[in-house]
PDB file of C-alpha atoms in Angstrom:
ATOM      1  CA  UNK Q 134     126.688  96.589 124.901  1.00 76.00           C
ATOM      2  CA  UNK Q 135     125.719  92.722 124.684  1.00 87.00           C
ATOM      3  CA  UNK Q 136     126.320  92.840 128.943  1.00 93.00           C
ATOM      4  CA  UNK Q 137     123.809  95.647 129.199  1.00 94.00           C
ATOM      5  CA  UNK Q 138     120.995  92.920 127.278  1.00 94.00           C
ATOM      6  CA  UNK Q 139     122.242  89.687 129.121  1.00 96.00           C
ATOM      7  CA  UNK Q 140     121.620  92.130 132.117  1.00 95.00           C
ATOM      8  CA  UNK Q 141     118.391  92.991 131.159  1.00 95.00           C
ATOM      9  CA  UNK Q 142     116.880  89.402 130.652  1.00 96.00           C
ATOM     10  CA  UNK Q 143     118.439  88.560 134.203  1.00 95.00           C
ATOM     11  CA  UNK Q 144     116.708  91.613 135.515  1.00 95.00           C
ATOM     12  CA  UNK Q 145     113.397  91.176 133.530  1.00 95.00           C
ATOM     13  CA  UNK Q 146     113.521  87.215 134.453  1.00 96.00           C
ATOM     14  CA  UNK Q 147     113.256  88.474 138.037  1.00 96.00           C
ATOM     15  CA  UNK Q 148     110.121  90.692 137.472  1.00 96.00           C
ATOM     16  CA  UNK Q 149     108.445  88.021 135.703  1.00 96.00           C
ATOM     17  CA  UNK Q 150     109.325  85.839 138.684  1.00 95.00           C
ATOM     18  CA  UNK Q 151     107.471  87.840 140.718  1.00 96.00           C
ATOM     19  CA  UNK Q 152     104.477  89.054 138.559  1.00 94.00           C
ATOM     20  CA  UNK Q 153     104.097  86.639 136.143  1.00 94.00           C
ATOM     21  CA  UNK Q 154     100.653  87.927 134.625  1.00 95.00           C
ATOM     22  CA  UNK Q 155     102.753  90.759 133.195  1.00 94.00           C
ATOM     23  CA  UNK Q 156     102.487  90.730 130.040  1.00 95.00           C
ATOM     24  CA  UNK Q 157     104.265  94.293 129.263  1.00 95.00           C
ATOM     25  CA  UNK Q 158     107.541  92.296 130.986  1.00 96.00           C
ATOM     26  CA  UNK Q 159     107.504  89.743 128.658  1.00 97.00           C
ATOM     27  CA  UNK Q 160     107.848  91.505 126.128  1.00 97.00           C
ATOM     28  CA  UNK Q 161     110.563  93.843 127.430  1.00 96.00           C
ATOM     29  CA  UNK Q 162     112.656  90.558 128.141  1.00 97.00           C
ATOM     30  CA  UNK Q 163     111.362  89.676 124.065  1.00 97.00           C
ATOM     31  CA  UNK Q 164     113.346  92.782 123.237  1.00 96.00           C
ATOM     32  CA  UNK Q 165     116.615  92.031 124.677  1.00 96.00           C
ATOM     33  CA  UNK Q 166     116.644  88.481 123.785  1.00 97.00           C
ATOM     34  CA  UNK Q 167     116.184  89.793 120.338  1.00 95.00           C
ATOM     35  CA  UNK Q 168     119.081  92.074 120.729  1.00 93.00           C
ATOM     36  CA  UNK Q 169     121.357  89.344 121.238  1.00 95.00           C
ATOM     37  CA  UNK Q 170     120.000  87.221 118.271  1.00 94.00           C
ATOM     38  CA  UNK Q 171     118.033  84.766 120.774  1.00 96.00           C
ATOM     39  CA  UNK Q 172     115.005  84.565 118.278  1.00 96.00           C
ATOM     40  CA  UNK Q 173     113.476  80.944 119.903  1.00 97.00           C
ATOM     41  CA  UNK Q 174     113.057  82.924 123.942  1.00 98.00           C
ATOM     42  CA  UNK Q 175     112.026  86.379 122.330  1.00 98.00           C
ATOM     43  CA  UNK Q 176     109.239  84.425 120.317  1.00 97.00           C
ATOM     44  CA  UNK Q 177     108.218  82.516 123.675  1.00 98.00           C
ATOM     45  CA  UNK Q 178     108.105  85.699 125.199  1.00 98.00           C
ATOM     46  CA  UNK Q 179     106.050  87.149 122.352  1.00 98.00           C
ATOM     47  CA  UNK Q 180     103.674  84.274 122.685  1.00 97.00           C
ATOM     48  CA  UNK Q 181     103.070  84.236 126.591  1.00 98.00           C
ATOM     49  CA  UNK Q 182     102.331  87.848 126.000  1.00 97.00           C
ATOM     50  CA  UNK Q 183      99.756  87.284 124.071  1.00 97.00           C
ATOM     51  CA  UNK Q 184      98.415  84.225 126.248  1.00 97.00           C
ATOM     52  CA  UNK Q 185      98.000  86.835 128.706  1.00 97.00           C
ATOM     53  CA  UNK Q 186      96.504  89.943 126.730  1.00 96.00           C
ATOM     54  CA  UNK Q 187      95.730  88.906 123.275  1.00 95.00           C
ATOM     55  CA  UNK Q 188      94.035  92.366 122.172  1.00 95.00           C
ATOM     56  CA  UNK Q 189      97.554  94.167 122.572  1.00 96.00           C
ATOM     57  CA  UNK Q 190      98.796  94.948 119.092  1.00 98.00           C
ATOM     58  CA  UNK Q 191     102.433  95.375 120.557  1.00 97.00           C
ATOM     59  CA  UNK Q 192     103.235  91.716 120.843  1.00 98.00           C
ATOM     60  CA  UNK Q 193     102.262  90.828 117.313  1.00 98.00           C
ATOM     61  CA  UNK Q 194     104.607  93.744 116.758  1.00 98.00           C
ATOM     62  CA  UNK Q 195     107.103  92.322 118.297  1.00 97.00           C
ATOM     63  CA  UNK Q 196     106.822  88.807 116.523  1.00 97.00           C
ATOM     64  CA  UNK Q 197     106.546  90.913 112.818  1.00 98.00           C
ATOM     65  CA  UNK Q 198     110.213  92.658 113.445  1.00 96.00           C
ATOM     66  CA  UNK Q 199     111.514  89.054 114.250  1.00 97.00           C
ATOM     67  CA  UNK Q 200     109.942  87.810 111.109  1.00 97.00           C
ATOM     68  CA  UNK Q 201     110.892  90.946 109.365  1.00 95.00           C
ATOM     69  CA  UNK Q 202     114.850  90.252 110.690  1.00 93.00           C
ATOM     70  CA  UNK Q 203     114.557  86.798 109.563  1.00 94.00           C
ATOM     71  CA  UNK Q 204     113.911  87.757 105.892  1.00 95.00           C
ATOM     72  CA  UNK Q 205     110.146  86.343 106.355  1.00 97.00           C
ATOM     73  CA  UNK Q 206     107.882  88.831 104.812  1.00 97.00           C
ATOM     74  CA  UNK Q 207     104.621  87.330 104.533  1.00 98.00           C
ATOM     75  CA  UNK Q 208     105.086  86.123 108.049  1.00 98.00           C
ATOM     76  CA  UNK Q 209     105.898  89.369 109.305  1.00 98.00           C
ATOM     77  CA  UNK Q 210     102.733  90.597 107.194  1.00 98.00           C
ATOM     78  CA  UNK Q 211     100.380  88.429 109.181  1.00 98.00           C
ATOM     79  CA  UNK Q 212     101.640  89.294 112.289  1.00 98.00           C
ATOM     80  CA  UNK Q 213     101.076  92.906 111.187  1.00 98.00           C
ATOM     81  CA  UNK Q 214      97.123  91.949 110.331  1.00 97.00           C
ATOM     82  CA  UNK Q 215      96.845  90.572 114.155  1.00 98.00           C
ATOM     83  CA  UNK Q 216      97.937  93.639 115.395  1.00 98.00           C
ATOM     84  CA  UNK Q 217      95.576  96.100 113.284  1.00 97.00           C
ATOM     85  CA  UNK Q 218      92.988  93.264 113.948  1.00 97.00           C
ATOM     86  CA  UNK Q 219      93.662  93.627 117.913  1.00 97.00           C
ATOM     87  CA  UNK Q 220      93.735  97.563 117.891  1.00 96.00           C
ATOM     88  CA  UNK Q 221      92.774  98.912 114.152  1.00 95.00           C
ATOM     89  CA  UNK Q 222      93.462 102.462 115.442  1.00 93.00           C
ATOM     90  CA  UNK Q 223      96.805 101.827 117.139  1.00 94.00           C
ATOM     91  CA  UNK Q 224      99.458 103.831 114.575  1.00 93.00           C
ATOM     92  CA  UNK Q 225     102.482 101.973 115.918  1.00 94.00           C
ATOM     93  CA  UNK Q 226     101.294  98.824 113.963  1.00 96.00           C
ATOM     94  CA  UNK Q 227     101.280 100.757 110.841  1.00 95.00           C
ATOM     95  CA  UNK Q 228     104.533 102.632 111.472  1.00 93.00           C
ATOM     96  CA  UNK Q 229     106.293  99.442 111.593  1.00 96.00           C
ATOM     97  CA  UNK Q 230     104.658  97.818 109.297  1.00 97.00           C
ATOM     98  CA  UNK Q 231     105.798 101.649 106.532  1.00 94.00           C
ATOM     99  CA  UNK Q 232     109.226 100.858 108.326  1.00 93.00           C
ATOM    100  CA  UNK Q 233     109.447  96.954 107.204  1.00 97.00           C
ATOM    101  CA  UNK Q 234     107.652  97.356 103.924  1.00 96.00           C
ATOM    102  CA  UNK Q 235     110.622 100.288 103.288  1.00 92.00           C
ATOM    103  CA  UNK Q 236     113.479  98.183 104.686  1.00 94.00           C
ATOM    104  CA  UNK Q 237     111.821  95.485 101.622  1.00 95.00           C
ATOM    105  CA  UNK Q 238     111.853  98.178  98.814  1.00 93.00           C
ATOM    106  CA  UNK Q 239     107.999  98.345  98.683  1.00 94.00           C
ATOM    107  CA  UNK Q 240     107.180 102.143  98.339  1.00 90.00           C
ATOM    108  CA  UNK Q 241     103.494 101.868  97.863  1.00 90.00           C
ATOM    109  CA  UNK Q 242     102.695  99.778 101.120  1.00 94.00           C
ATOM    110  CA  UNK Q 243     104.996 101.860 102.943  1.00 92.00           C
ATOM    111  CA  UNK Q 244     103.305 105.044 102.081  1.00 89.00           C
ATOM    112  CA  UNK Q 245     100.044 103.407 102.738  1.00 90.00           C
ATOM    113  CA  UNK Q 246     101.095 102.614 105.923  1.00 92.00           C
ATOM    114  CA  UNK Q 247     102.291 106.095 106.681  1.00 87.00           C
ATOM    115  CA  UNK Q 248      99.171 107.602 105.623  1.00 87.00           C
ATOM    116  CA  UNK Q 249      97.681 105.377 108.024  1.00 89.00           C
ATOM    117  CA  UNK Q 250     100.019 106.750 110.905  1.00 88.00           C
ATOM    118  CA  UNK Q 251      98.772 110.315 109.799  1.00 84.00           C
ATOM    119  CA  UNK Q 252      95.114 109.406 109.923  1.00 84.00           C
ATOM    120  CA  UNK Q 253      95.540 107.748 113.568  1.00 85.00           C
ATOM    121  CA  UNK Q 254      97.620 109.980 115.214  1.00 83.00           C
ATOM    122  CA  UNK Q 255      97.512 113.168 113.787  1.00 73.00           C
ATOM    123  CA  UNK Q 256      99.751 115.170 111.955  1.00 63.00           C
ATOM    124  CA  UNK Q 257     102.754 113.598 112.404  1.00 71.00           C
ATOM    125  CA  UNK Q 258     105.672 114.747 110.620  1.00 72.00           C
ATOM    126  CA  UNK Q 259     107.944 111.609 110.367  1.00 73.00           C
ATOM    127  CA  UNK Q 260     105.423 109.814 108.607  1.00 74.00           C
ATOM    128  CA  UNK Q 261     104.303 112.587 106.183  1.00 73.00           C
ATOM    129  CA  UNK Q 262     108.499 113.228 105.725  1.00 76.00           C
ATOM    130  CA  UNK Q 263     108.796 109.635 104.862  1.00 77.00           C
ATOM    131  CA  UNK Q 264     105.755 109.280 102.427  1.00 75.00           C
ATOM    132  CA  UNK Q 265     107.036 113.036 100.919  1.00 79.00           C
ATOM    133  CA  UNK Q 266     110.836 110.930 100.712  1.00 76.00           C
ATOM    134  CA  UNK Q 267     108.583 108.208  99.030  1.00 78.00           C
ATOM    135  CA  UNK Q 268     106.822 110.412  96.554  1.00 77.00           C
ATOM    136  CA  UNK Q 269     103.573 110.828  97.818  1.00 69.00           C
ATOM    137  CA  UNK Q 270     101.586 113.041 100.009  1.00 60.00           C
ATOM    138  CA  UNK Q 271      99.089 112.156 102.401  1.00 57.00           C
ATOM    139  CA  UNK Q 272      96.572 114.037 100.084  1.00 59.00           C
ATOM    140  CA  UNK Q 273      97.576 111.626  97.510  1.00 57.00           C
ATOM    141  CA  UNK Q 274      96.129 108.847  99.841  1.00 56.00           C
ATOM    142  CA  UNK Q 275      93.286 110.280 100.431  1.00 54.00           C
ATOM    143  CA  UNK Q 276      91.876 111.048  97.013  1.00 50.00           C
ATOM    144  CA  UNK Q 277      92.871 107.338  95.966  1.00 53.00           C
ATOM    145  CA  UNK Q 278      91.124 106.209  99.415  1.00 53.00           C
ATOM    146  CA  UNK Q 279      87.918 108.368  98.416  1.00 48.00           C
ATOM    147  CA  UNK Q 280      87.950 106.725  94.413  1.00 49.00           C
ATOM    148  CA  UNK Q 281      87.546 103.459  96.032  1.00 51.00           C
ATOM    149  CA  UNK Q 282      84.356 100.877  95.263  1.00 49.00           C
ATOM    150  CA  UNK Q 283      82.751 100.904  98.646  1.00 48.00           C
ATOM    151  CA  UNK Q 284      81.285  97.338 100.275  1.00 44.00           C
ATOM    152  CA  UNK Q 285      77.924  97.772 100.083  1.00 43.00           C
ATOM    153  CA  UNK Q 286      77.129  95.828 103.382  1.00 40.00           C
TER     154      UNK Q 286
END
């Protein structure tokens, strides 16, 4: 399995050769260097990413699961903000940040985080199985949304 990644940063190192203001291929060589516990070239690959499209929540992504795998949880959190801040819309961002805050044992930002799925994409049922797994409906979220002081400005 490790041959099939090595084989994919040789490959992906080819097509960033040759387009090199791609930043989707950076961060498909980030994943496989990641795979193979290269954390230094899959953050470098993160970064140029961004250097190239810094509105695309799916590189800060990428740099929050490092953190996350590296047992760096506030890191991981703030590279979570960046990518709601680049796209606050973009559910991926807050399925991975339910999936990280469940992998640390924290139930209420997970479900938070899944509610947020449900409210950007839709009724989606692995996020409203995970938050029912977690003890909560999305209903639940809502009503404690609504009971919320509102800024004024």
């Amino acid at each position: 399995a490790l041959k099939r990644y090595e084989d994919a940063i040789t490959d992906w190192t080819l097509v960033v050769s040759a387009q090199p203001e791609g930043e989707d291929h950076y961060r498909a060589r980030a994943l496989a260097y990641l795979e193979l516990g290269r954390t230094k070239e899959a953050f470098a690959d993160y970064d140029k990413a961004i250097e190239i499209k810094a509105n695309n929540p799916d590189s800060y992504i990428g740099r929050a699961r490092i953190y996350q795998r590296m047992a760096m949880r506030e890191a991981a959190l703030r590279e979570f903000d960046r990518a709601a801040a680049a796209d606050p819309e973009y559910p991926d961002t807050y399925f991975a940040k339910a999936q990280a805050a469940e992998s640390w044992g924290d139930a209420e930002l997970a479900i938070q985080n899944y509610a947020l799925v449900v409210r950007y994409k839709g009724d989606v049922w692995y996020a409203q199985r995970a938050m029912k797994r977690l003890g909560a409906q999305f209903s639940d979220f809502e009503a404690r949304d609504a009971a919320q002081p509102k800024d004024p400005r």
